[in-house]
Structures are given as structure tokens and as C-alpha cells.
PDB file of C-alpha atoms in Angstrom:
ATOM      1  CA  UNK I  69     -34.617  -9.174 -15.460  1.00 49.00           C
ATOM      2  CA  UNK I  70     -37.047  -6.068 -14.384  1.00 48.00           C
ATOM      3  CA  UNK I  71     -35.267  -3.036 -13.539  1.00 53.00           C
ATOM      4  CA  UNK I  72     -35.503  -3.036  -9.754  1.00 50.00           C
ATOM      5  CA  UNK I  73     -34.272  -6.959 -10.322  1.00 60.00           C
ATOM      6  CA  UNK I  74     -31.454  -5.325 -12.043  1.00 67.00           C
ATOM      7  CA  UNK I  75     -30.256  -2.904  -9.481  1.00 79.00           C
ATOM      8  CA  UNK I  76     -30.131  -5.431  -6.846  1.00 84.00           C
ATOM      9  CA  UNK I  77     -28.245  -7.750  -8.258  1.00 87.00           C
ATOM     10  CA  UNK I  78     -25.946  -5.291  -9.558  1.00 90.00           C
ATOM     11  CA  UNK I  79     -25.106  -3.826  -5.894  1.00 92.00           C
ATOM     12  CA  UNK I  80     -25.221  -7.645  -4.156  1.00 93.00           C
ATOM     13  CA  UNK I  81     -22.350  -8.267  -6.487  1.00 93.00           C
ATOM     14  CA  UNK I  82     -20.784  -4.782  -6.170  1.00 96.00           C
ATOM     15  CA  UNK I  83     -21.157  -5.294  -2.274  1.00 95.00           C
ATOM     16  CA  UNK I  84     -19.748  -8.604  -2.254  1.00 96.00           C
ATOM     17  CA  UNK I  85     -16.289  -8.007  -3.953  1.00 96.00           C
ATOM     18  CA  UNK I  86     -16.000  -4.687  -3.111  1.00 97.00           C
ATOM     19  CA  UNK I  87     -13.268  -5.377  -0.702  1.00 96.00           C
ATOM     20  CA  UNK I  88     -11.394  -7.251  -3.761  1.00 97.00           C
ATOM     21  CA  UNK I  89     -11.974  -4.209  -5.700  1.00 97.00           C
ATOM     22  CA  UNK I  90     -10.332  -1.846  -3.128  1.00 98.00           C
ATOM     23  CA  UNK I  91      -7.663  -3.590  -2.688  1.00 97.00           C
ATOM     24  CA  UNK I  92      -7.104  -3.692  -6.575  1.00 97.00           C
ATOM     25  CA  UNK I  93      -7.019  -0.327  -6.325  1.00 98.00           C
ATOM     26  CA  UNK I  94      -5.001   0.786  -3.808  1.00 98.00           C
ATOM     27  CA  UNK I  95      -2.478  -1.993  -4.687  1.00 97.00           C
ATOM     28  CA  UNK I  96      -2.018  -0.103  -7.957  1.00 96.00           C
ATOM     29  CA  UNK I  97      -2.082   3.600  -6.646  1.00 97.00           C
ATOM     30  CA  UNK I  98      -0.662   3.189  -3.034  1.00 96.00           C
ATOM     31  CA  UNK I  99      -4.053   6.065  -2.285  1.00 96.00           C
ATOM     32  CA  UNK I 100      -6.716   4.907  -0.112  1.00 96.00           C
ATOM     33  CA  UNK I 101      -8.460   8.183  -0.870  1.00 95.00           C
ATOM     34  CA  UNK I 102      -7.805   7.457  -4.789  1.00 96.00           C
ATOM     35  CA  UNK I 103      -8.800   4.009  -4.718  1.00 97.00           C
ATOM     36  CA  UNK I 104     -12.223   5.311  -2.746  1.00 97.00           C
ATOM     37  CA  UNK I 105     -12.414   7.124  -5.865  1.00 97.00           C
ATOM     38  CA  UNK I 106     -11.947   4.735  -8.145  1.00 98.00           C
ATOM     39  CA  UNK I 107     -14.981   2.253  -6.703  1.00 98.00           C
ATOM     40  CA  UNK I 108     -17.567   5.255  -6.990  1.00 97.00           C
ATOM     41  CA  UNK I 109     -16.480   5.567 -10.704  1.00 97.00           C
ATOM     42  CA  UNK I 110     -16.597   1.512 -10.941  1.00 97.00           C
ATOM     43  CA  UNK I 111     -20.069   1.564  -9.304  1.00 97.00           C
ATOM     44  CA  UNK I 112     -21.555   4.451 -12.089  1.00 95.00           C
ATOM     45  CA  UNK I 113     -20.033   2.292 -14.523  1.00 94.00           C
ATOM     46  CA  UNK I 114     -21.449  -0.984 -12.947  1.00 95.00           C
ATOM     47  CA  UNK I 115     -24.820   0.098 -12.603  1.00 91.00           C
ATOM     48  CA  UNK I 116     -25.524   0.688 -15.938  1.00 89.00           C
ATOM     49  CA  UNK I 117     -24.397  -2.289 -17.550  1.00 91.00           C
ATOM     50  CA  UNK I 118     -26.911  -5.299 -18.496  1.00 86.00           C
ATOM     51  CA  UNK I 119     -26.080  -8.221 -16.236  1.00 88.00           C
ATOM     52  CA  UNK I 120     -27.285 -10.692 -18.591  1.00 83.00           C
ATOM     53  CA  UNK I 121     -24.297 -10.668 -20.375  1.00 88.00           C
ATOM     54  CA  UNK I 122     -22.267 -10.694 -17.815  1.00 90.00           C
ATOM     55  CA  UNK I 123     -20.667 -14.471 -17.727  1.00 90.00           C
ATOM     56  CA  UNK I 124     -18.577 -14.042 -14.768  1.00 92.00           C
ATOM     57  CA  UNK I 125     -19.219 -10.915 -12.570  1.00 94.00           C
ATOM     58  CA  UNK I 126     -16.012 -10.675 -10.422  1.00 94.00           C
ATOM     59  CA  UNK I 127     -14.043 -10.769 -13.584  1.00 93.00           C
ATOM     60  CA  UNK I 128     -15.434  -7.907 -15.539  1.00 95.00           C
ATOM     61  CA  UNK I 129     -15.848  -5.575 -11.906  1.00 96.00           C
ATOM     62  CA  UNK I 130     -12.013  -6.293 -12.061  1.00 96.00           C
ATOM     63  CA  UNK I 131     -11.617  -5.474 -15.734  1.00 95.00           C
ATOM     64  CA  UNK I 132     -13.413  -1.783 -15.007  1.00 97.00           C
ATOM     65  CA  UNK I 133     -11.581  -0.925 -11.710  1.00 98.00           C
ATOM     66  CA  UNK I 134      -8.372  -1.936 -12.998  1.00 97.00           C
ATOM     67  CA  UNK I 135      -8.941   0.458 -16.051  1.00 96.00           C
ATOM     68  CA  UNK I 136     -10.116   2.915 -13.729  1.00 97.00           C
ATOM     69  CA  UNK I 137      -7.023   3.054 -11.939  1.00 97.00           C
ATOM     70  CA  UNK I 138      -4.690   3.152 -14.856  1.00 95.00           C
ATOM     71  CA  UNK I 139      -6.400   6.637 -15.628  1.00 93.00           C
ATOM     72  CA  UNK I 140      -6.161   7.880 -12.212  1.00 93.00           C
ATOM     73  CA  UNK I 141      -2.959   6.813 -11.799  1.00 92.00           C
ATOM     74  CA  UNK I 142      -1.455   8.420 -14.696  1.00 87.00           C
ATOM     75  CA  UNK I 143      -2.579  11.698 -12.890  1.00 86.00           C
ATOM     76  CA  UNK I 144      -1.670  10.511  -9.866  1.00 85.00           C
ATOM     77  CA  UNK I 145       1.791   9.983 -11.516  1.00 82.00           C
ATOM     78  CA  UNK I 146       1.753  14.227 -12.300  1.00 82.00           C
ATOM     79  CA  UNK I 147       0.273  14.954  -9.192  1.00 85.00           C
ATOM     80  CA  UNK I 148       3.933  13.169  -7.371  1.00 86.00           C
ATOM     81  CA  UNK I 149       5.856  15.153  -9.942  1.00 86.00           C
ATOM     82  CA  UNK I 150       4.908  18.150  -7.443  1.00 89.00           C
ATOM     83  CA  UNK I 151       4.929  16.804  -4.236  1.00 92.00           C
ATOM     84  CA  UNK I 152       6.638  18.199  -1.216  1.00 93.00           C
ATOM     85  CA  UNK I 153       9.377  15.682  -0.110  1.00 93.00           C
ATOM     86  CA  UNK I 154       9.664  12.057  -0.291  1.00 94.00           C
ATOM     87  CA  UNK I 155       5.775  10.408  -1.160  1.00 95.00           C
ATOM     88  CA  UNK I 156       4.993   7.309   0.974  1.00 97.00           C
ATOM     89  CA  UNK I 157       1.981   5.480   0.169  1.00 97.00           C
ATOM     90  CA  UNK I 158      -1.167   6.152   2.218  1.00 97.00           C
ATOM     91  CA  UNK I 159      -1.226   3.482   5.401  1.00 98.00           C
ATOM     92  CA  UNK I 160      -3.885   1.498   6.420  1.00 98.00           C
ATOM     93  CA  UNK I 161      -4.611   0.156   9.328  1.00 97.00           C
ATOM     94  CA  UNK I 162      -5.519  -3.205   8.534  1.00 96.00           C
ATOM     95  CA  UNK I 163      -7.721  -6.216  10.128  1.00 92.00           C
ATOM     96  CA  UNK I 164      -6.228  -9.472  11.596  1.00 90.00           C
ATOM     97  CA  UNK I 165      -6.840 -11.625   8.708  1.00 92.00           C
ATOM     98  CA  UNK I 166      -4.438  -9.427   6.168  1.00 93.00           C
ATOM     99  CA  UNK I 167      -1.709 -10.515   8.493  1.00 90.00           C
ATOM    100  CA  UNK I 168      -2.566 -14.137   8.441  1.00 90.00           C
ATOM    101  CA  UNK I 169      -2.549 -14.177   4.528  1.00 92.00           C
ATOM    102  CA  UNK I 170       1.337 -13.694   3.851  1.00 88.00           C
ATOM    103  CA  UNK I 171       1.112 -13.124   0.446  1.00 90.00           C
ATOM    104  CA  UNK I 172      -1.368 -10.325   0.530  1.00 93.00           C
ATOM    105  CA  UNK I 173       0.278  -8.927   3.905  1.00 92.00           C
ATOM    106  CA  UNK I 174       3.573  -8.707   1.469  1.00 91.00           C
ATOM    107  CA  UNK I 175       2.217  -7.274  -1.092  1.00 93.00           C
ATOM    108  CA  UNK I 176       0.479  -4.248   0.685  1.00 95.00           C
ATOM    109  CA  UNK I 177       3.416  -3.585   2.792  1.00 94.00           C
ATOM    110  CA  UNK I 178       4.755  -0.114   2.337  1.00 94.00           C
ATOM    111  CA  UNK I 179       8.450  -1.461   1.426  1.00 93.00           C
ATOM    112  CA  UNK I 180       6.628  -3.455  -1.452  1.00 94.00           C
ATOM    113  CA  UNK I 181       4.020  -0.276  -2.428  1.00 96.00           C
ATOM    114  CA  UNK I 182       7.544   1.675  -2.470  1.00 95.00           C
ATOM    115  CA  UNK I 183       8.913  -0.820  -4.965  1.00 95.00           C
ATOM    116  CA  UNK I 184       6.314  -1.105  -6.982  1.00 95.00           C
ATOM    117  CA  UNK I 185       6.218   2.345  -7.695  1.00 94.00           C
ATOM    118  CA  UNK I 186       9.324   1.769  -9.545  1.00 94.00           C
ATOM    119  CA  UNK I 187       6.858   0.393 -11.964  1.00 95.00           C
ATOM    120  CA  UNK I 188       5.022   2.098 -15.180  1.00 94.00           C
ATOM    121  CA  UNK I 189       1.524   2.597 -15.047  1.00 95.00           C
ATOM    122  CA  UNK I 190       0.767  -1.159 -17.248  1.00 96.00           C
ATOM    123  CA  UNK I 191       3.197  -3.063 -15.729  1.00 97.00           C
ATOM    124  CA  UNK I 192       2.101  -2.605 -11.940  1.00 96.00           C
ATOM    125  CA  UNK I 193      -1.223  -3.236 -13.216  1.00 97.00           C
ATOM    126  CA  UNK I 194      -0.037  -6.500 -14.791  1.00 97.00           C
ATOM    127  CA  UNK I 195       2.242  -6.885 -11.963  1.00 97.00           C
ATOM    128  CA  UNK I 196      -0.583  -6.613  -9.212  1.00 96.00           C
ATOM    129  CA  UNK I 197      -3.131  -8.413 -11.136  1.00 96.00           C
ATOM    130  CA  UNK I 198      -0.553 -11.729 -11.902  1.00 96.00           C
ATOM    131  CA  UNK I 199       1.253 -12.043  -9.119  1.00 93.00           C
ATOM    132  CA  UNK I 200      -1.323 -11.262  -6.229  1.00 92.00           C
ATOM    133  CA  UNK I 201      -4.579 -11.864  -7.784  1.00 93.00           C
ATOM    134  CA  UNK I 202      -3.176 -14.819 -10.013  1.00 92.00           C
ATOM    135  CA  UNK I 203      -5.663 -13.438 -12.999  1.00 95.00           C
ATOM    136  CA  UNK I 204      -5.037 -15.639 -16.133  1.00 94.00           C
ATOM    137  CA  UNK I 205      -3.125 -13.989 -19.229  1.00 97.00           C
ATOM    138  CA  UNK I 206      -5.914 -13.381 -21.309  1.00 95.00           C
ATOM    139  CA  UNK I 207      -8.582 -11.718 -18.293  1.00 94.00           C
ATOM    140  CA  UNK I 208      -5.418  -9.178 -17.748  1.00 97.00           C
ATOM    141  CA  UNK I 209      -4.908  -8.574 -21.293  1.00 97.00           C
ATOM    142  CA  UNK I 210      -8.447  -7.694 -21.584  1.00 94.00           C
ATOM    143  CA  UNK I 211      -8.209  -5.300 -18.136  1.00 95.00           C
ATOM    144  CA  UNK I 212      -5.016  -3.478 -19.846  1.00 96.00           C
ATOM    145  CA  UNK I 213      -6.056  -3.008 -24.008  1.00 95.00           C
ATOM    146  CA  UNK I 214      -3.026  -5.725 -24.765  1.00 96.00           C
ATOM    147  CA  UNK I 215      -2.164  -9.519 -25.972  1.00 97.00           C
ATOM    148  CA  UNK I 216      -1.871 -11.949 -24.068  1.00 97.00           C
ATOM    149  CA  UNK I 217       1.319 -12.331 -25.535  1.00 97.00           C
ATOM    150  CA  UNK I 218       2.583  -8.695 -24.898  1.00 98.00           C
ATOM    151  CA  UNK I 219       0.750  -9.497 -21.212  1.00 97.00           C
ATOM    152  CA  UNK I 220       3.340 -12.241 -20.748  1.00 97.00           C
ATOM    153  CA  UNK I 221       5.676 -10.441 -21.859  1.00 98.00           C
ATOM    154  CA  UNK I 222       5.221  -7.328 -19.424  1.00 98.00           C
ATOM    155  CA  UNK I 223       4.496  -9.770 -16.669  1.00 97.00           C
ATOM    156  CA  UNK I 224       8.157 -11.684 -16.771  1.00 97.00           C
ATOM    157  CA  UNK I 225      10.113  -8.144 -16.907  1.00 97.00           C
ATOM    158  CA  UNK I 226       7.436  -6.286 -13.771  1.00 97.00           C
ATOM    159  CA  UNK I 227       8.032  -9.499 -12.166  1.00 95.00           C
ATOM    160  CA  UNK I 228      11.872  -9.488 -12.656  1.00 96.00           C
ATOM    161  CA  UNK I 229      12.041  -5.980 -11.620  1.00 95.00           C
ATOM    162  CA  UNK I 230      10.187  -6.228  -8.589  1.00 94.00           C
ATOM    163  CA  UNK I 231      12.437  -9.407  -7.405  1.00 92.00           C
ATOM    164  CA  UNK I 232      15.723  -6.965  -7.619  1.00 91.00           C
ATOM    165  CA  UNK I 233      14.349  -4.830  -5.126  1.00 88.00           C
ATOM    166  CA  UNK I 234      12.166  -6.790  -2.912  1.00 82.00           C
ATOM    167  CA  UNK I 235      12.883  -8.008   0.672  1.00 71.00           C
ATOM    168  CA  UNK I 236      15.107 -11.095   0.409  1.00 68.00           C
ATOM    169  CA  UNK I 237      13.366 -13.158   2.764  1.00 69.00           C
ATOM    170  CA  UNK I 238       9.578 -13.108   4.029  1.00 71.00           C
ATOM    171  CA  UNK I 239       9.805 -12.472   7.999  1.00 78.00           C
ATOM    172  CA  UNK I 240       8.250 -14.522  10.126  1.00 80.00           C
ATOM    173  CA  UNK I 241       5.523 -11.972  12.381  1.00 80.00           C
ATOM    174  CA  UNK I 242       7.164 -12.728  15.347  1.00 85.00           C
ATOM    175  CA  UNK I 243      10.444 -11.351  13.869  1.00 88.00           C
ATOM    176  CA  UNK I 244       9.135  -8.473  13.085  1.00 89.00           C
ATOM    177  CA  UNK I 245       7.696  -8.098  16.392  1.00 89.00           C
ATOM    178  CA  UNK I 246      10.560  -8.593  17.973  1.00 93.00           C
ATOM    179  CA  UNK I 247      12.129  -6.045  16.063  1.00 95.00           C
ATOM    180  CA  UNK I 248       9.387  -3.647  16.419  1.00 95.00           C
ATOM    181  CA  UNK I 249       9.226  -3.547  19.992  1.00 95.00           C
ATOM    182  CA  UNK I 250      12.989  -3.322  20.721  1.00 96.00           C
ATOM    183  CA  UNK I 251      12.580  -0.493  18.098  1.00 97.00           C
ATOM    184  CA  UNK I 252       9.643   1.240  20.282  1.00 96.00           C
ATOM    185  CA  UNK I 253      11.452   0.646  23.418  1.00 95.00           C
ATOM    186  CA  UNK I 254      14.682   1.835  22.345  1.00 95.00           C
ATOM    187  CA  UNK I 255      12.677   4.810  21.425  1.00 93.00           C
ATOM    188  CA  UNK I 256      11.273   6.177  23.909  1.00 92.00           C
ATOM    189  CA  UNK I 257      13.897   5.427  26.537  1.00 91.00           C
ATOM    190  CA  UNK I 258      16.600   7.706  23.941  1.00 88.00           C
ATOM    191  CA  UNK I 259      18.275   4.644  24.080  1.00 93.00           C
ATOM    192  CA  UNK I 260      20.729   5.650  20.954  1.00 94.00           C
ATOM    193  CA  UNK I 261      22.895   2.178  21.477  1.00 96.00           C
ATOM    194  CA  UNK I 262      19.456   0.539  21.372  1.00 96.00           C
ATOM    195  CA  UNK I 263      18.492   2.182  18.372  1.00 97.00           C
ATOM    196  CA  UNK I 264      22.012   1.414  16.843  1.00 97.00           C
ATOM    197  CA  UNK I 265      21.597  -2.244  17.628  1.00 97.00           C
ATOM    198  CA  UNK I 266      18.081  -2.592  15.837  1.00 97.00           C
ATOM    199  CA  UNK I 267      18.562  -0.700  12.923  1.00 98.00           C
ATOM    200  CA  UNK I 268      20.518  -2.238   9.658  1.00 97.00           C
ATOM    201  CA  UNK I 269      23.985  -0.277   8.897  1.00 97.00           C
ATOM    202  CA  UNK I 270      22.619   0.560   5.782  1.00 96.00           C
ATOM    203  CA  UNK I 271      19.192   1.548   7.044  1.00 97.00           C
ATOM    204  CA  UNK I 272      17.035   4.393   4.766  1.00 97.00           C
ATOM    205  CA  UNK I 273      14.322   6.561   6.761  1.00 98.00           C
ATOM    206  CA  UNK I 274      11.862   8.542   4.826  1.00 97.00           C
ATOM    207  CA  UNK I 275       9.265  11.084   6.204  1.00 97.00           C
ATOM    208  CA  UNK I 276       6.275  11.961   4.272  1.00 97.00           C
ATOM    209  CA  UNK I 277       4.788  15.036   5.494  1.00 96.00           C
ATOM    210  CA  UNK I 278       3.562  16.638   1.812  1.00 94.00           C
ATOM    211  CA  UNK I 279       4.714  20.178   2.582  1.00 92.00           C
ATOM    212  CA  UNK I 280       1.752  20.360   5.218  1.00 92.00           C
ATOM    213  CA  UNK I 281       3.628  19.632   8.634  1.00 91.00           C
ATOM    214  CA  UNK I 282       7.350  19.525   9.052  1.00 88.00           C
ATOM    215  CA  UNK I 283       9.303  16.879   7.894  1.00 91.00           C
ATOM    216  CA  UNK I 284      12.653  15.519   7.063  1.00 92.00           C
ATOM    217  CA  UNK I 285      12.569  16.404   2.859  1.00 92.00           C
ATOM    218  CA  UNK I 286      15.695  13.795   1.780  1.00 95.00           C
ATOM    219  CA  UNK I 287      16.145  10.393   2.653  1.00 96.00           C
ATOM    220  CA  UNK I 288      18.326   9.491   5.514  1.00 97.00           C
ATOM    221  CA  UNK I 289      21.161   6.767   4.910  1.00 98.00           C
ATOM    222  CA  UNK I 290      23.143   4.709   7.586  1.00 98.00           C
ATOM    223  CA  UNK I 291      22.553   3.681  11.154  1.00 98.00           C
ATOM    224  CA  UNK I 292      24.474   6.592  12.984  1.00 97.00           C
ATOM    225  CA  UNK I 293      22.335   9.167  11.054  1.00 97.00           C
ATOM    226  CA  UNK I 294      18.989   8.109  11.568  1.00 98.00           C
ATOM    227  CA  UNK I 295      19.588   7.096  15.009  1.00 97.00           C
ATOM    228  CA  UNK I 296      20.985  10.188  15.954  1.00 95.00           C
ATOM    229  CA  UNK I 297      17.797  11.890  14.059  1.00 95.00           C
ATOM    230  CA  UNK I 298      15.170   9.900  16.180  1.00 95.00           C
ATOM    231  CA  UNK I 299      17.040  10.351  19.331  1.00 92.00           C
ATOM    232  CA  UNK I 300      17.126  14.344  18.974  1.00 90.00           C
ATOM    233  CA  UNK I 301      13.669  14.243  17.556  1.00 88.00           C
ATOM    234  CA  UNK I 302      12.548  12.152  20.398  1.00 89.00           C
ATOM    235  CA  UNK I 303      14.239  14.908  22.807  1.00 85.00           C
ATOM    236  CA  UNK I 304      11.763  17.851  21.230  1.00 82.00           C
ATOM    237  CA  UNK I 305       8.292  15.701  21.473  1.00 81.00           C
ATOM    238  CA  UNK I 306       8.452  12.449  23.373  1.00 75.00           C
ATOM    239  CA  UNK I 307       6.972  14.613  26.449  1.00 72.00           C
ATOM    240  CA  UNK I 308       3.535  14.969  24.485  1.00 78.00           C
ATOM    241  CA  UNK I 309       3.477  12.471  22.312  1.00 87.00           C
ATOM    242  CA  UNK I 310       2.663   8.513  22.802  1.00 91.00           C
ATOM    243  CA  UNK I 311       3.515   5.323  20.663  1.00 93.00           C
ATOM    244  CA  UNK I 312       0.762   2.429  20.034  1.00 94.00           C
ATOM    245  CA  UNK I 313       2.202  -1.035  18.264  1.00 95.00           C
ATOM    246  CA  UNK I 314      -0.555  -1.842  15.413  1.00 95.00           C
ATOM    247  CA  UNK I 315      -0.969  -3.623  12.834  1.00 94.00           C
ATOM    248  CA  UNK I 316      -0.429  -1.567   9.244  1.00 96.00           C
ATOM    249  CA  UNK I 317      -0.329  -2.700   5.931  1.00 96.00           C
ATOM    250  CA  UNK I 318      -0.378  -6.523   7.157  1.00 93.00           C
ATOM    251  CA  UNK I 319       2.684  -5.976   9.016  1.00 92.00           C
ATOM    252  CA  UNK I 320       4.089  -4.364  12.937  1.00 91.00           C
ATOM    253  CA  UNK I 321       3.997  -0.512  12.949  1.00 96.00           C
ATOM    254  CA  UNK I 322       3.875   2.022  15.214  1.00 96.00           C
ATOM    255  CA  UNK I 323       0.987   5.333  15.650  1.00 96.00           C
ATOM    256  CA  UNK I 324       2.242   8.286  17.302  1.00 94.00           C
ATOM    257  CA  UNK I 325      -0.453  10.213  18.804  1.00 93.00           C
ATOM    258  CA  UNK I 326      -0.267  13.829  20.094  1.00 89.00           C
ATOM    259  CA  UNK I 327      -3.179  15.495  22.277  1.00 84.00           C
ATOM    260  CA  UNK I 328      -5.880  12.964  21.764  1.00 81.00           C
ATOM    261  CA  UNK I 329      -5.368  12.784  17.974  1.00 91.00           C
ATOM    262  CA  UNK I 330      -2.976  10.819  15.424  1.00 94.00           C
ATOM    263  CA  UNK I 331       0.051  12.511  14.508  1.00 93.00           C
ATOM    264  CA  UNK I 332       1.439   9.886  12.357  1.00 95.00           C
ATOM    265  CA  UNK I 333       2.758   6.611  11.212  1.00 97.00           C
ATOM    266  CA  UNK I 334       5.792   4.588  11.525  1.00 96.00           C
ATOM    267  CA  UNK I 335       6.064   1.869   9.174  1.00 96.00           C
ATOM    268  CA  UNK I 336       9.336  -0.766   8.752  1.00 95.00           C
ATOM    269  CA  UNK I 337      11.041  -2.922   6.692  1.00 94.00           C
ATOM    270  CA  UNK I 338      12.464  -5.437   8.867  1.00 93.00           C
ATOM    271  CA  UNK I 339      14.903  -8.315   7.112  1.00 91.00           C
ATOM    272  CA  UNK I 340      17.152 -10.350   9.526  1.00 89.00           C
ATOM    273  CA  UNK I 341      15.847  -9.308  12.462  1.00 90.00           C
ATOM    274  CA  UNK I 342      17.157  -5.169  11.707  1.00 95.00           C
ATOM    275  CA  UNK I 343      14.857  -2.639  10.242  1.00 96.00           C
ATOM    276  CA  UNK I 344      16.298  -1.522   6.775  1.00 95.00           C
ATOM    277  CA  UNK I 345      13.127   0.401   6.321  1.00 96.00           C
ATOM    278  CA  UNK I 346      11.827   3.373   8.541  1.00 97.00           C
ATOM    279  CA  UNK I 347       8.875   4.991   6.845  1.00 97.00           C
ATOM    280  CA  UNK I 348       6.844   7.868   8.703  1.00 97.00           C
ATOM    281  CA  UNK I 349       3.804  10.073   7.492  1.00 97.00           C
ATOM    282  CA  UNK I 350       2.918  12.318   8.820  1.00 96.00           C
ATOM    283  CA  UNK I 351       1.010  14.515   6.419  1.00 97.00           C
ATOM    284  CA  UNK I 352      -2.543  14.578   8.252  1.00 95.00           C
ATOM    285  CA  UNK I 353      -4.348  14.024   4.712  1.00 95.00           C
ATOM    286  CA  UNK I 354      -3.011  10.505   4.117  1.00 97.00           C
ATOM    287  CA  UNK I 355      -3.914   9.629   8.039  1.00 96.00           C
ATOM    288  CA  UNK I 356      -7.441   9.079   8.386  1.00 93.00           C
ATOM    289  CA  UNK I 357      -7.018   5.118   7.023  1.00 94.00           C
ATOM    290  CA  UNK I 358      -5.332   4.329  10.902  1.00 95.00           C
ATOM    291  CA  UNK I 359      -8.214   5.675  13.064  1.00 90.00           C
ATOM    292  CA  UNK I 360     -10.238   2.507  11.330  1.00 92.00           C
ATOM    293  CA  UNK I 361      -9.557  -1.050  10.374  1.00 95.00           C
ATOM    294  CA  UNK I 362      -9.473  -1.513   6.263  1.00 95.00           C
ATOM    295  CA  UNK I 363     -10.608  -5.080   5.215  1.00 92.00           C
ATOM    296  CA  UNK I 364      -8.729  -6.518   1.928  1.00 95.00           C
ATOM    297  CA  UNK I 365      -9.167  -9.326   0.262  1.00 94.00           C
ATOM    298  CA  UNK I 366      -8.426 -11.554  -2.812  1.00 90.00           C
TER     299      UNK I 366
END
């Protein structure tokens, strides 16, 4: 293969599962900007291989952006060590099809970024490449320096793990619809019986603004708390600011905008009908992935 042959086919294949490799990527750092990151090192890596011995392409573009992501997500994992407040992964707003594939949508959601977190560096690798990629034992193993024995191994307790602190059940989209948009109404109305009637007793909202705009620093437990927050909150900026229902992460969410621009995100976790989940960012550096649809794939 000539040189110039070489090249092309290297970015035809780089082009075609880039939107695989992304979502590798941000599935295992929760950072669009990070996973961006990641595909440029991929792609300097990429082009300089020899394609001819390169059985299966898709595989090995895998292999390198998953062991990209492993180092930047061990800094990533000191970078959170200093972080202002609670860290929220970075939303997306995402296409129509990512909310059609239910296992993808649940697997991107920000409740099941949050939990996956929980997770060291190998296992959400393992985790991510197993259970939403369905890689075999031995093409992991050879993404993460390990057995496939040891990859087994890893798999069963990530996967065990994750299924402690999961959702329960996977909600339907018109549930979480419905939810949403008694939520949003409820909202901006002030409508704190409204609020109290959509939001799970045990309800947890966290707000991510990284130190650069204000935001609540601690997690917020129980129904009468955070609906009392959003209500007061509500008070001080619903005259300037306006909600939008769209589709983040797969799944229902709300943008608030303020003066033209985006002023942040409000993400849920919705299971039996009551949001469990309230997740806002704020922090302007992890919004610029909601002013444009993301495509993902598997």
C-alpha cells in the first residue's frame, strides 16, 4: 500500500468509527472535552501504524483509545481530588437515535456516569467495554495489559458493583416525560406542593458549578429540602431565566438559559414515576456539549 494509499485508508476507518470511539471515551471519563482529547491522541497513534497488519480495524482503534483513556483518566482522577464541589459528568446533548437504543441511552445517563465513577480506573474500562460494547474477554484483556482470566474476573465484581447502585427498573421515555414536565411545570409556577409530589422522599440534588459560578457545594437529601431550595432559587432568577425540555444523555432534561445564552443543565433520575436524581451544572466549561447534538454509537 503506497503512502498516500495509506493515509486514506487510515482516516476512512478513523472517520467511520469515530463516533464508537467517542463514546468509548467519554463512557470511561464522563469528559466530553477529555474524550476530544483522547481521539486526537488515538488519531497520532493511528496514523502511524501499518494497516497491513491490521486484521480487524475497529478492534485495535478500540484497543488504543481505551488505553488512552486509562492514562487520562488516572489524571483526571487527581484533577477531581481538587475540584470545587460535587463533580457531575459533562452533559451532552444527544441525537434522537441515543434515545431509541435503551441500552446505550442507560448507560450514558448521568445517574449511571455517577455510578460508574464508583469504579477504579480498570474496572470501568472492563465494565464499559463488556457490558455496553459486549467486547469478548480476550479483545478487553488485550485493551487493559491483563488475562482473560483476571478480565473475567474484574468484569463479574464491576458488574456486581454497578447492579447495587443502579436504577432498579429501566423507565419507559414516556415516564420520564411525564415526570419531567410535571417537574418543569411545577417549577416555574413555585408550585412547592407540585414539586413535593414529583420528587422521591429520599430525593439527592447535586449542583456542579466547579468553583466558577455559584453553586450549592453539598448534596441535598429529602423532598422538603430540595423543594424548598428550587422554590427560593426559582424566586431570585425565574424572571430572567427560561427552561427548554431536551433530550441529554439519552434521556428528558431540562436547559436553563439566561440572556440569550445557556446557563445550565438539569439532568434526572426518574424511577417510579418520582425523580430520585436532580443533577445541575452549571459550571460554563462543561456546557458547550448542549448548544450541539453529540452522535454515539456502538
Amino acid at each position: 500500500m503506497s503512502e498516500g494509499d495509506s493515509v486514506g485508508a487510515a482516516t476512512e476507518a478513523f472517520v467511520a468509527h469515530r463516533n464508537l470511539l467517542f463514546t468509548v471515551a467519554y463512557e470511561m471519563l464522563g469528559s466530553a472535552a477529555d474524550a476530544e482529547d483522547v481521539l486526537q491522541e488515538v488519531w497520532l497513534r493511528w496514523a502511524g501504524v501499518d494497516l497491513d497488519e491490521v486484521r480487524d480495524r475497529r478492534a485495535y482503534l478500540v484497543r488504543i483509545t481505551t488505553r488512552k483513556a486509562l492514562d487520562r483518566l488516572r489524571t483526571l482522577g487527581r484533577r477531581k481530588e481538587s475540584y470545587v464541589g460535587p463533580w457531575l459528568p459533562e452533559p451532552l446533548l444527544t441525537t434522537p437515535d441515543v434515545a431509541e437504543d435503551v441500552e446505550l441511552a442507560d448507560s450514558v445517563s448521568m445517574a449511571m456516569l455517577l455510578v460508574m465513577e464508583t469504579l477504579g480506573p480498570t474496572e470501568r474500562a472492563v465494565f464499559v467495554l463488556r457490558e455496553v460494547f459486549d467486547l469478548d474477554y480476550d479483545e478487553i484483556a488485550q485493551a487493559v495489559d491483563r488475562t482473560p482470566a483476571t478480565v473475567r474476573q474484574i468484569a463479574h465484581r464491576a458488574r456486581a458493583h454497578v447492579a447495587a447502585r443502579r436504577p432498579r427498573d429501566v423507565v419507559s421515555p414516556a415516564e420520564s416525560r411525564a415526570a419531567l414536565q410535571a417537574f418543569q411545570r411545577a417549577l416555574e409556577t413555585g408550585d412547592l406542593q407540585g414539586l413535593l409530589d414529583v420528587l422521591a422522599p429520599d430525593v439527592v440534588l447535586l449542583s456542579d458549578g466547579g468553583g466558577v459560578v455559584h453553586a450549592v457545594r453539598r448534596p441535598i437529601t429529602g423532598a422538603d429540602k430540595v423543594a424548598r431550595l428550587l422554590a427560593v432559587g426559582w424566586n431570585k432568577v425565574g424572571a430572567w431565566t427560561s427552561v427548554e425540555p431536551v433530550q441529554v444523555n439519552g434521556h428528558p432534561a431540562l436547559v436553563l438559559r439566561r440572556d440569550g445564552g445557556i446557563h445550565g443543565v438539569a439532568a434526572m433520575r426518574i424511577e417510579d414515576g418520582l425523580v430520585t436524581g436532580l443533577y445541575f451544572v452549571v459550571n460554563p466549561e462543561k456546557l458547550s456539549r448542549v448548544g450541539r447534538e453529540t452522535a454515539l454509537s456502538r
